[in-house]
Tab-separated table of C-alpha atoms and ligand atoms in Angstrom:
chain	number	residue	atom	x	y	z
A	28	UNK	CA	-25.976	-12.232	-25.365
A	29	UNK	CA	-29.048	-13.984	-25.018
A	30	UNK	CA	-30.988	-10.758	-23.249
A	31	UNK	CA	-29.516	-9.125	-26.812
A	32	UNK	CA	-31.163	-11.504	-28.907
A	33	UNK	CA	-34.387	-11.039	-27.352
A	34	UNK	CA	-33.812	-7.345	-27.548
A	35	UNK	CA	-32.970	-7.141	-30.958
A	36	UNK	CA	-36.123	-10.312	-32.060
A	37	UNK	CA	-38.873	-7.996	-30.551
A	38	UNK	CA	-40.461	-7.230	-33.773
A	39	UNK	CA	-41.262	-3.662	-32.777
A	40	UNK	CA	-37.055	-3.265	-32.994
A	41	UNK	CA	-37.870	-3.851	-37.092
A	42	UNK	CA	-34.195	-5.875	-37.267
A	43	UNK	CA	-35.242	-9.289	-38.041
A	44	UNK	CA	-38.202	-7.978	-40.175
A	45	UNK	CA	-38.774	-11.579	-42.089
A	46	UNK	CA	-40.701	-13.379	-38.707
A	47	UNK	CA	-43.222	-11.131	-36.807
A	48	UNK	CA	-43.375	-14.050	-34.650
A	49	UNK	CA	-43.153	-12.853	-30.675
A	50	UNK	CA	-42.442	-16.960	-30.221
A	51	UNK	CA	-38.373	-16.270	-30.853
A	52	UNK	CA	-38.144	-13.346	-28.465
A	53	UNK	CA	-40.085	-15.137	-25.719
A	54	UNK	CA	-37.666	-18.558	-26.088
A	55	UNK	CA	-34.707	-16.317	-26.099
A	56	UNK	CA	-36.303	-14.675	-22.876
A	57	UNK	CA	-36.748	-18.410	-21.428
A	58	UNK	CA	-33.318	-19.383	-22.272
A	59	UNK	CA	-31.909	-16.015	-20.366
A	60	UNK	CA	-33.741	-16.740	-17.568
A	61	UNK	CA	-32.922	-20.565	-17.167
A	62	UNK	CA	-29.045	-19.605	-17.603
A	63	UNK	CA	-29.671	-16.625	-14.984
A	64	UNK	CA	-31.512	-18.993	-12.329
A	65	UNK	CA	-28.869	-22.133	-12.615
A	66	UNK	CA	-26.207	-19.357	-11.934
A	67	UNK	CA	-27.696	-18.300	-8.803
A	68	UNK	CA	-28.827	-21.684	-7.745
A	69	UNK	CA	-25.368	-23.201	-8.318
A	70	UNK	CA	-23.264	-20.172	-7.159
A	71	UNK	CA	-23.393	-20.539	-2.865
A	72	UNK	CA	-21.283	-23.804	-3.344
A	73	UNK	CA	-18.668	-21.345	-4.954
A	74	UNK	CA	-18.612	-19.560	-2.424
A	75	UNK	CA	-14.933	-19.013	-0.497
A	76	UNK	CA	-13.875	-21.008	-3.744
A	77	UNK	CA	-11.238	-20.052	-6.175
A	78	UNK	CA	-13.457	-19.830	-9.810
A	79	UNK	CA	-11.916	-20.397	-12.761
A	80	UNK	CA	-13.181	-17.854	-14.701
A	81	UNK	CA	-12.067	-19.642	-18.275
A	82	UNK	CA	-14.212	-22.325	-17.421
A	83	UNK	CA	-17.129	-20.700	-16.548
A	84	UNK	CA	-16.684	-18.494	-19.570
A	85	UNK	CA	-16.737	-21.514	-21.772
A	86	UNK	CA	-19.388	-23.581	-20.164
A	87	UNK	CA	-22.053	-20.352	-20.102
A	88	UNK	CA	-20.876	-19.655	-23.390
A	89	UNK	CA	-21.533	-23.455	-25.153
A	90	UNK	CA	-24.800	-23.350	-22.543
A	91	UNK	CA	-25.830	-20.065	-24.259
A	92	UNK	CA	-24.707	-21.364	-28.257
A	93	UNK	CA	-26.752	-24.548	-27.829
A	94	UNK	CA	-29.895	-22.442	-26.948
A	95	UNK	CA	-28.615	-20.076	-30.131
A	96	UNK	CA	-28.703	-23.272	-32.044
A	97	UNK	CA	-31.871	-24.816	-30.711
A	98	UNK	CA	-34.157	-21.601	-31.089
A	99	UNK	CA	-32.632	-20.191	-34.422
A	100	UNK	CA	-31.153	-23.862	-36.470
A	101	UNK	CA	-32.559	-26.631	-34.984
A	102	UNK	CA	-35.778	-25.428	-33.884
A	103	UNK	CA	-35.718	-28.059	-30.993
A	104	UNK	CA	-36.299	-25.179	-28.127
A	105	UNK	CA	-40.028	-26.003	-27.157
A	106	UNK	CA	-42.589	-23.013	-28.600
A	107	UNK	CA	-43.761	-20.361	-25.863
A	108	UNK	CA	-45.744	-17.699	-27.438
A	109	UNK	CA	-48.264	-18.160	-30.169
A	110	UNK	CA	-49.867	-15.559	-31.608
A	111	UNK	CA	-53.752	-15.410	-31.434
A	112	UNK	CA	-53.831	-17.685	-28.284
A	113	UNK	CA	-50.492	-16.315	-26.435
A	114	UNK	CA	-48.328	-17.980	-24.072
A	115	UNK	CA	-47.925	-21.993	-23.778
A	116	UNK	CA	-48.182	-24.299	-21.397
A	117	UNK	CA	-44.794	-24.973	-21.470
A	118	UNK	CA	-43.475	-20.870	-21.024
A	119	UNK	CA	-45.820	-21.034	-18.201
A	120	UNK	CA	-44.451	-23.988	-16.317
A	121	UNK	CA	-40.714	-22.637	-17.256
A	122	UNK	CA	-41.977	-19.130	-15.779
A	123	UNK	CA	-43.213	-21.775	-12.738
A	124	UNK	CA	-40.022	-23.247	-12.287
A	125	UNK	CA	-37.948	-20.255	-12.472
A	126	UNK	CA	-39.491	-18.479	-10.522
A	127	UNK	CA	-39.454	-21.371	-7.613
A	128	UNK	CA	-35.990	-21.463	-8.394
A	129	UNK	CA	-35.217	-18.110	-7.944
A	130	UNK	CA	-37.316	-18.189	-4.174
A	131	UNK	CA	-34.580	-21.393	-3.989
A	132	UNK	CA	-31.684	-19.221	-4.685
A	133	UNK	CA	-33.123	-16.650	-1.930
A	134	UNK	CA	-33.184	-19.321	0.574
A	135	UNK	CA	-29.690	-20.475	0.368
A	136	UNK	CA	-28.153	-17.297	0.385
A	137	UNK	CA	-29.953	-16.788	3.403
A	138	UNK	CA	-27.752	-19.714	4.924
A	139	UNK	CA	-24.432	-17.834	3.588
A	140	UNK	CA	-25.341	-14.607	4.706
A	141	UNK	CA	-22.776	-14.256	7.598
A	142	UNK	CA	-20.261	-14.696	4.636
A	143	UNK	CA	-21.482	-11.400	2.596
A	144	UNK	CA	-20.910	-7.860	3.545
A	145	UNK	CA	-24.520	-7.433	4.753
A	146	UNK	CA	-25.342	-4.547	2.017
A	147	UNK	CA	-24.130	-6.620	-0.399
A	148	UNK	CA	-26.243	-9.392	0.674
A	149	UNK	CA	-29.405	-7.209	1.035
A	150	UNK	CA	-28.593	-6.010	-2.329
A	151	UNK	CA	-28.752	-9.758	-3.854
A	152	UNK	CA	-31.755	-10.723	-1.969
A	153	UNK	CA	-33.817	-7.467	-3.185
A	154	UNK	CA	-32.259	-8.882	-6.900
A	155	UNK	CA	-33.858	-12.008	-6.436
A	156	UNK	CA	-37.380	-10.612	-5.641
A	157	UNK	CA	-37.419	-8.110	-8.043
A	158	UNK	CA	-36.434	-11.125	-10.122
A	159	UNK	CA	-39.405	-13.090	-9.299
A	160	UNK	CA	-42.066	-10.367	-9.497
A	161	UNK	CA	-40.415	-10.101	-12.579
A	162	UNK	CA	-41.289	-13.744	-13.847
A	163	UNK	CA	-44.530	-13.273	-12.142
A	164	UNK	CA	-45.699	-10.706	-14.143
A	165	UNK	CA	-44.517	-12.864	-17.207
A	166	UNK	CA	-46.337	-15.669	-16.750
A	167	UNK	CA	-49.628	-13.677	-16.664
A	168	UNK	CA	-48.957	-11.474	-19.503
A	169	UNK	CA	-51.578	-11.908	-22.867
A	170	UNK	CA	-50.019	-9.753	-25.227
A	171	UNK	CA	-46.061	-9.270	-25.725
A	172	UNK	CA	-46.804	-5.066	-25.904
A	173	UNK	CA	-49.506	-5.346	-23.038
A	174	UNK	CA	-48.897	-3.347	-19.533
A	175	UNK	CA	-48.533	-6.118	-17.576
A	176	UNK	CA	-45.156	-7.241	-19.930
A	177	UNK	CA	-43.704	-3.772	-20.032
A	178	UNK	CA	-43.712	-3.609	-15.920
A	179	UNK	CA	-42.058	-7.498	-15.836
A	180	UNK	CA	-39.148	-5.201	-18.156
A	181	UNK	CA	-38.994	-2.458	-15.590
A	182	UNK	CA	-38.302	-5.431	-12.753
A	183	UNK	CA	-35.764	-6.780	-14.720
A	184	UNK	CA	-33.825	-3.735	-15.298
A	185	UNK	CA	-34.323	-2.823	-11.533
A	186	UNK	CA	-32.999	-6.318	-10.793
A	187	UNK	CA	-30.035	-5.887	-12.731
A	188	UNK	CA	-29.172	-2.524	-11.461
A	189	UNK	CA	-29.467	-4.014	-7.780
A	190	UNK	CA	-26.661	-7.119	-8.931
A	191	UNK	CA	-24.224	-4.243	-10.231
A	192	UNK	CA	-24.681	-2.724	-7.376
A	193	UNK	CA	-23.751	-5.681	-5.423
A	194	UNK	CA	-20.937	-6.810	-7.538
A	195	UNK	CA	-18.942	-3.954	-9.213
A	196	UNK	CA	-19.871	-1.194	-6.702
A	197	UNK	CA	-19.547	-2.510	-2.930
A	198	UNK	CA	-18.144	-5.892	-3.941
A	199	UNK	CA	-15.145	-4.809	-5.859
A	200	UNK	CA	-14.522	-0.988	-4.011
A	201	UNK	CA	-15.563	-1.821	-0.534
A	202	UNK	CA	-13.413	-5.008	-0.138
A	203	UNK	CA	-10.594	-2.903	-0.737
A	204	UNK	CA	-12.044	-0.160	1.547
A	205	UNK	CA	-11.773	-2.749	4.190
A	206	UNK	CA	-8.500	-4.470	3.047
A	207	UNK	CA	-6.877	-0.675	3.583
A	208	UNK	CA	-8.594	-0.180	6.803
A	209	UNK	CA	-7.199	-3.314	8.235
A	210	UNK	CA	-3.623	-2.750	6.788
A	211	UNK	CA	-3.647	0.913	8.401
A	212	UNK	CA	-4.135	-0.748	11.542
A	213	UNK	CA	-1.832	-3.474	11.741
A	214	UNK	CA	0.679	-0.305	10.568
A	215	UNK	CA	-0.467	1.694	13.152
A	216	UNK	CA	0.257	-0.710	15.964
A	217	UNK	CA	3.402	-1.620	14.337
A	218	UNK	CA	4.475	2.157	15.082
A	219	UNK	CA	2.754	2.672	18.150
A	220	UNK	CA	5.248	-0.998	19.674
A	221	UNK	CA	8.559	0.307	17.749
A	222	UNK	CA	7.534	3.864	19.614
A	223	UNK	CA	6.917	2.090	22.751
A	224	UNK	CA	9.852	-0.691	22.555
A	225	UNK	CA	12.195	2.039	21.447
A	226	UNK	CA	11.509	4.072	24.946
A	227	UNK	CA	11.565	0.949	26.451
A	228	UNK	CA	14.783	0.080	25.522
A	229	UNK	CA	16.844	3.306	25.646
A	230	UNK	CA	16.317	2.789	29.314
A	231	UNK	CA	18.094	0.100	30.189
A	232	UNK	CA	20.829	1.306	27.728
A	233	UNK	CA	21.155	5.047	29.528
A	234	UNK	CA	22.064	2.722	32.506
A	235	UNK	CA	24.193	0.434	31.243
A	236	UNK	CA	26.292	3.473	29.699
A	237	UNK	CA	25.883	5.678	32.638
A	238	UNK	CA	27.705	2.315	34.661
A	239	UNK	CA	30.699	1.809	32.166
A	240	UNK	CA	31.575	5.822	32.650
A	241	UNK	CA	31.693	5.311	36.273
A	242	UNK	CA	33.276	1.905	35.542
A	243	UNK	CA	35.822	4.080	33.091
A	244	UNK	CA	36.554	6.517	36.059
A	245	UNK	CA	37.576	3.390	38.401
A	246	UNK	CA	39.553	1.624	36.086
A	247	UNK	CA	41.025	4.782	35.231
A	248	UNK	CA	41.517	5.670	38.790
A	249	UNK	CA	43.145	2.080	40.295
A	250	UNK	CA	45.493	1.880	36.816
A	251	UNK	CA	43.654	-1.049	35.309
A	252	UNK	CA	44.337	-0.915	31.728
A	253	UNK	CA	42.532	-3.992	31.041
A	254	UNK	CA	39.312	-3.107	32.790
A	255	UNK	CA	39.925	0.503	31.379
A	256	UNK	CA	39.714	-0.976	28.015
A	257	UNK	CA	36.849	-3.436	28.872
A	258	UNK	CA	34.717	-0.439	30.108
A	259	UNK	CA	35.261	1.528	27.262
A	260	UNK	CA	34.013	-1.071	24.655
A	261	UNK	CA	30.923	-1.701	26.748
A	262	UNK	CA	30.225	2.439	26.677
A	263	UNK	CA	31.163	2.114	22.875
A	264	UNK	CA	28.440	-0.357	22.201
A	265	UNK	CA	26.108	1.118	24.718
A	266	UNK	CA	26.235	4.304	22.435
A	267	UNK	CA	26.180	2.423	19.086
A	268	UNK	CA	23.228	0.696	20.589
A	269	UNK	CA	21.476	3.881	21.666
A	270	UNK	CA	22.169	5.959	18.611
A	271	UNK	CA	20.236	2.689	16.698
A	272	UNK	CA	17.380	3.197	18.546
A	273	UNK	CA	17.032	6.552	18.432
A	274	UNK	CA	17.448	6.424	14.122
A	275	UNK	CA	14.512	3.759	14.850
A	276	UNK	CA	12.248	6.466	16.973
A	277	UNK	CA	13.106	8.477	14.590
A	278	UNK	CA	12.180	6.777	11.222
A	279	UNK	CA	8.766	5.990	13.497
A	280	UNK	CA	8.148	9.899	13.581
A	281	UNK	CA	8.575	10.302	10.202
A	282	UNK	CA	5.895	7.896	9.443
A	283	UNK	CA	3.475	9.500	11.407
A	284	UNK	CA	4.676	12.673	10.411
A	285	UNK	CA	5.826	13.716	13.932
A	286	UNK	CA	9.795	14.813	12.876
A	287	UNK	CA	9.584	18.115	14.405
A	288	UNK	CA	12.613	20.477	14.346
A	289	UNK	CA	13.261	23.251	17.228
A	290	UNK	CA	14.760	26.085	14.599
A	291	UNK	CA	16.979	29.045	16.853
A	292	UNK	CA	19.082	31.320	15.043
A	293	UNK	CA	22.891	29.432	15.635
A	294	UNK	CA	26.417	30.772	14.140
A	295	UNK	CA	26.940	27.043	12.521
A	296	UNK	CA	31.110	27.920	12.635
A	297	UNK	CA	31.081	27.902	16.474
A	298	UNK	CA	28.742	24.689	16.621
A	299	UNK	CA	30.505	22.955	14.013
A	300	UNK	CA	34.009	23.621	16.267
A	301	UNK	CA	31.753	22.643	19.612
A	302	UNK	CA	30.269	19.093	17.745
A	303	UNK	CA	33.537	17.738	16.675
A	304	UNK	CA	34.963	18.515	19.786
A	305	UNK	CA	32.463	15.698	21.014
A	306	UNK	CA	32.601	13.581	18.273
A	307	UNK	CA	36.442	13.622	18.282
A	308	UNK	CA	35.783	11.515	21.452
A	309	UNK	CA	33.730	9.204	19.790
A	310	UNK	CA	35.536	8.858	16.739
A	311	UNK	CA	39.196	8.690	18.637
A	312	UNK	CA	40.361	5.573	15.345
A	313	UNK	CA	40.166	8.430	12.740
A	314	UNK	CA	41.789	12.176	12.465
A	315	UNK	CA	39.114	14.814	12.060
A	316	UNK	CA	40.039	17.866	11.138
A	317	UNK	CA	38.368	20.899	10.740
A	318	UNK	CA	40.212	23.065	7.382
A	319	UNK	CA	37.890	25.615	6.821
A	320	UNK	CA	34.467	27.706	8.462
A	321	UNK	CA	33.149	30.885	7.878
A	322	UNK	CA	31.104	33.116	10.328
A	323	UNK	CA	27.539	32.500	9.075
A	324	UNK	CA	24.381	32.615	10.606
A	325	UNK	CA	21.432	30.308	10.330
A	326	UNK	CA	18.312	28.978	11.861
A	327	UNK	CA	18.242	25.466	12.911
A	328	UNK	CA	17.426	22.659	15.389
A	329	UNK	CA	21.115	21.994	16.834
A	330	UNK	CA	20.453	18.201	18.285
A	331	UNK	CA	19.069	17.420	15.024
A	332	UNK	CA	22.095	18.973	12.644
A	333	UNK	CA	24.588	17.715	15.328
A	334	UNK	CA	22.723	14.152	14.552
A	335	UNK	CA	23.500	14.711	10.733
A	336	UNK	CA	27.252	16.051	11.295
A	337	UNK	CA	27.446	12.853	13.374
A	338	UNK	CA	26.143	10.119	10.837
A	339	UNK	CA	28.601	11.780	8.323
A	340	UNK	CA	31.711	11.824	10.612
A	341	UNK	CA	30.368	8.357	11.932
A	342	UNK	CA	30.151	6.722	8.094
A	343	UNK	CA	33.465	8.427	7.336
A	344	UNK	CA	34.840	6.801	10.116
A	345	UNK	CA	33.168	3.448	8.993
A	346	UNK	CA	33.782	3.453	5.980
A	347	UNK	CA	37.286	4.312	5.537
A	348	UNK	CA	40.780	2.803	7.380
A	349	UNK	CA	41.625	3.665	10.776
A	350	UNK	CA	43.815	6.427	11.239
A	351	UNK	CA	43.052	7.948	7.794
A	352	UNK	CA	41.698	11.700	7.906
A	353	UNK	CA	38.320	12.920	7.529
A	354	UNK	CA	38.478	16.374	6.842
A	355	UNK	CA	35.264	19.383	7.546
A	356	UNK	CA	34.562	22.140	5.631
A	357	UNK	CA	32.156	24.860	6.386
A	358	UNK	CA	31.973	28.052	4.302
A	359	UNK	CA	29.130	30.027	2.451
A	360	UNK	CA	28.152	30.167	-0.796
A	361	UNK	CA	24.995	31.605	-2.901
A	362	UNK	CA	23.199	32.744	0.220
A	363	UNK	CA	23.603	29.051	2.043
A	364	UNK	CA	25.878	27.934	4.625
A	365	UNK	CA	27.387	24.947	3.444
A	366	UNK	CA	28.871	22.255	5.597
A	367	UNK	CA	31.270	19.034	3.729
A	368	UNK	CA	32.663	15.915	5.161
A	369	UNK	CA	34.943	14.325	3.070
A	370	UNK	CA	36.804	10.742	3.689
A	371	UNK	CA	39.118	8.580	1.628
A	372	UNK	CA	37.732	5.479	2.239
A	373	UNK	CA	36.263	3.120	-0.245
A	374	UNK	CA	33.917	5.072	-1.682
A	375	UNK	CA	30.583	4.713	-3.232
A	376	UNK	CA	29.987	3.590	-7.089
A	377	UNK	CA	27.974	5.266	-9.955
A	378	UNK	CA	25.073	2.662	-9.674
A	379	UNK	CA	24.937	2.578	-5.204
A	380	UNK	CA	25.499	6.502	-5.464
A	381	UNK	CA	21.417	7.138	-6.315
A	382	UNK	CA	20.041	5.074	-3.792
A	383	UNK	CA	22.580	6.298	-1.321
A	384	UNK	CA	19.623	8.454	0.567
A	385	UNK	CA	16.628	5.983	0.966
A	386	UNK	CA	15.467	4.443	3.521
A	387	UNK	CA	17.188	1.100	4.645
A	388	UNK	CA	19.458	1.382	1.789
A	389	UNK	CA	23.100	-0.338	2.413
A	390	UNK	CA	25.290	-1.146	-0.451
A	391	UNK	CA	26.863	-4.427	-0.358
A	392	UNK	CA	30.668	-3.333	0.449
A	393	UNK	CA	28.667	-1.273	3.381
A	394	UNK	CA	26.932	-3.977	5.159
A	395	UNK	CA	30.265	-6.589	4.700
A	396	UNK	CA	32.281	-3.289	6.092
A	397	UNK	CA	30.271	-1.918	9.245
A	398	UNK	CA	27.038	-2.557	11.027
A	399	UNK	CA	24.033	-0.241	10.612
A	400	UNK	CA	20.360	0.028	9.561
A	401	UNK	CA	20.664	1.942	6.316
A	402	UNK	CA	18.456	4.913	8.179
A	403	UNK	CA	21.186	7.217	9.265
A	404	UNK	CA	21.965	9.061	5.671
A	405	UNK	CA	17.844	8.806	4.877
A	406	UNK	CA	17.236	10.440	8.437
A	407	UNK	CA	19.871	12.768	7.917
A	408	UNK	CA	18.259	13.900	4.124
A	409	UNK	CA	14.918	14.336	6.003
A	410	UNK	CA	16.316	16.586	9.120
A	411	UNK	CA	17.667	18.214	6.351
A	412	UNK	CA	14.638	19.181	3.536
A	413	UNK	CA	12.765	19.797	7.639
A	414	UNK	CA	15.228	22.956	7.229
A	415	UNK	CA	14.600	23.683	3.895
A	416	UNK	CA	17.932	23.244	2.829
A	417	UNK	CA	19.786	20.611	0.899
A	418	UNK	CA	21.994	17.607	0.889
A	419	UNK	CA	24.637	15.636	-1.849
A	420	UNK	CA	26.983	13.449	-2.186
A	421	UNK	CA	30.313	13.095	-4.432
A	422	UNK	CA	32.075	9.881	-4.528
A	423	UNK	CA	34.908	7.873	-6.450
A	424	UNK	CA	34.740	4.058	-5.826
A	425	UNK	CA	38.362	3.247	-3.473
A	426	UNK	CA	38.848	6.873	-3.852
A	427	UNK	CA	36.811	8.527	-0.801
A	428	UNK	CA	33.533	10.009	-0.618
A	429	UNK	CA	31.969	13.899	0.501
A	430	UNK	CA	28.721	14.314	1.487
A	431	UNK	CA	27.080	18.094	1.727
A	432	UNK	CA	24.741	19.935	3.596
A	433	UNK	CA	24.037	23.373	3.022
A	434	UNK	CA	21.640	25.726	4.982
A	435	UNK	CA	19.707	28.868	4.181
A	436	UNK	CA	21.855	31.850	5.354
A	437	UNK	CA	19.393	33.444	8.317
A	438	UNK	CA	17.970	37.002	7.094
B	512	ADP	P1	24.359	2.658	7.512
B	512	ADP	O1	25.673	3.332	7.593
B	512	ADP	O2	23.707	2.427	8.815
B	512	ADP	O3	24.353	1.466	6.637
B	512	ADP	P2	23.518	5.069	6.158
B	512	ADP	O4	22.158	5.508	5.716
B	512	ADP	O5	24.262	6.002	7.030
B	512	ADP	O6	23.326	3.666	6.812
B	512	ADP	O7	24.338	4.789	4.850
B	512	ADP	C1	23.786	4.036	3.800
B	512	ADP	C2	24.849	3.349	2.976
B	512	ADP	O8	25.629	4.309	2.293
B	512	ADP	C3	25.853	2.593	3.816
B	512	ADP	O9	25.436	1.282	4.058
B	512	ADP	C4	27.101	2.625	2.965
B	512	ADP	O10	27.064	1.559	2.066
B	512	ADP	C5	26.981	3.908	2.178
B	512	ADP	N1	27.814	4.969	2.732
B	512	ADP	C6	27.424	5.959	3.548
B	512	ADP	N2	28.452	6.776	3.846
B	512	ADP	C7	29.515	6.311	3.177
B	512	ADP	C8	30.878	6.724	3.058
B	512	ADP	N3	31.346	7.801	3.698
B	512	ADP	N4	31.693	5.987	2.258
B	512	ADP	C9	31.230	4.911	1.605
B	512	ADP	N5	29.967	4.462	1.675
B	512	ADP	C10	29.108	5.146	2.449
């Protein structure tokens, strides 16, 4: 505002044509340069400090009014230039004083210059001195049109271009720059421990289930029904466990983009009869029946479609009453092979049914129902799109749900 003032006072502007007198200009100048010193002088015990950027709005704004008021009303502002014999004594003091403060203001930010980023710091520092040649050149000047005050201009500008610089260019971008780069890691080494406390712990679980089979067989084999049953619970967990883990590995690949499918060429009608043959073993609470396939042909990874046949059958199963069906479909249709798995459980409502796909998404009747992570439909979706094909869901609240897959037919 002040720097305006002076622009606009400058009699060679022809704006305020009625005084010719460089003396308003030259205050205005003076009353810049006192606001622009106290702010750099005062400003290293802000630093690592909250400011309150009403206040300082307000005080620099009454601090810059009363100088309005004194130069242009009251005429109180002490006279600097008169014409015929030039500056005063007092504009060369001022010039004196700012420009010791300004070597003041260099000092101290010297003591707080582990706190900057070190181009930003350099960048303040060259401010300053181009700030103080500046005021050098000033407080020697004769004339206001004379070469010596048109260089002291050129500082100024340079000065100012230096503190933008400083402040919007590396101090408000780079900050974040670094803020990003820090957050990247810390993500990074959060998926580099899930990766290696996920391999760590399937370990110990391929163990434990590896003993409750052979614990199964003895029980099985010396007609204890108790231990039978004990045995099977602990390979039950041990699998629930396991499968956990491995939806955990496998959310970590898709962060780091590492989800790879194996496509071969597979008649899905065979493999869909071979899966639920295993997962009728699993799933031994619920009927699962298999009503319809069709002899299609398509390329895919078979662990990783067998792992999206499973979550369905496996949610069906959660989701719905023990003993009630879950019934597969598998036919073609518009060049895909499509695969449904369709329970009459409790269902999924309207609102749930949108978000049914993301990532760590449970609805509230799911997580009071069954334990789970909310990554087994979201893994399944991305296994899926990996195969360019699709996946849906149609549900009636207490009525059952279906979920789809379908495949491109192989050419
Ligand atoms: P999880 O089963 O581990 O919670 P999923 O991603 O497999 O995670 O499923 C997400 C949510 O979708 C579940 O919490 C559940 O609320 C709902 N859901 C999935 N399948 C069914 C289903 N067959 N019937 C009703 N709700 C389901």
């Amino acid at each position: 505002m002040l720097d305006f003032l002076h622009t606009v006072t400058y009699e060679g502007m022809s704006i305020f044509t009625s005084s010719n007198n460089p003396n308003i200009p030259t205050q205005l100048w003076l009353a810049a340069r006192f606001l622009l010193v106290f702010a750099f002088l005062i400003s290293p015990s802000f630093i690592g400090k909250k400011i309150n950027a009403g206040l300082t709005f307000v005080s620099f704004g009454i601090a810059t009014a009363l100088f309005i008021f004194s130069i242009f009303e009251w005429n109180t502002f002490p006279t600097a230039f008169v014409t015929g014999s030039g500056l005063t004594i007092f504009k060369k003091l001022s010039e004196v004083g700012i420009i010791i403060g300004f070597s003041l203001s260099m000092v101290l930010l010297n003591k707080h210059r582990d706190k900057f980023d070190h181009k930003v710091f350099l960048l303040l520092q060259f401010s300053l001195l181009l700030n103080i040649c500046s005021d050098v050149l000033f407080a020697l000047y004769l004339r206001v049109n004379d070469v010596v005050n048109f260089t002291g201009h050129f500082f100024k500008v340079a000065s100012y271009y230096a503190i933008y610089r400083a402040i919007l260019e590396i101090g408000f971008r780079e900050p974040y720059l670094l803020l990003f780069k820090e957050l990247r890691e810390t993500s990074e080494r959060k998926d580099e421990f899930i990766s290696i406390a996920g391999h760590e712990l399937r370990t110990p679980i391929t163990t434990i289930k590896l003993c409750a089979e052979s614990l199964k067989r003895k029980m099985a084999k010396y007609k204890d029904a108790r231990g039978l049953e004990t045995a099977e619970k602990i390979d039950e967990l041990g699998t629930r466990v396991s499968r956990m883990i491995n939806d955990m590995l496998d959310l970590n690949r898709i962060e780091v983009n590492k989800l790879e499918v194996k496509e071969e060429s597979v008649r899905i009608d065979i493999f869909l009869k071979k899966t639920l043959v295993d997962l009728r073993r699993s799933f031994h609470s619920h009927k699962i029946e298999l009503l319809e396939t069709s002899p299609i042909t398509v390329s895919m990874d078979k662990d990783r479609i067998a792992q999206v046949i499973s979550n369905f059958i496996g949610n069906a199963a959660k989701y719905s009453t023990v003993n009630s069906p879950i019934q597969v479909k598998q036919f073609s249709s518009g060049g895909e092979a499509i695969v449904e798995v369709q329970d009459f459980g409790i269902g999924i409502s309207q609102k749930n049914i949108t978000h049914i796909f993301d990532k760590y998404y449970r609805t509230r009747g799911g997580q009071k129902r069954a334990q789970g992570l909310g990554l087994g439909l979201f893994l399944s979706k991305e296994i899926i799109e990996l195969h360019k094909g699709r996946i849906w869901v149609k549900s009636k609240k207490y009525q059952g749900s279906t979920f789809y897959f379908a495949l491109p037919k192989r050419k």
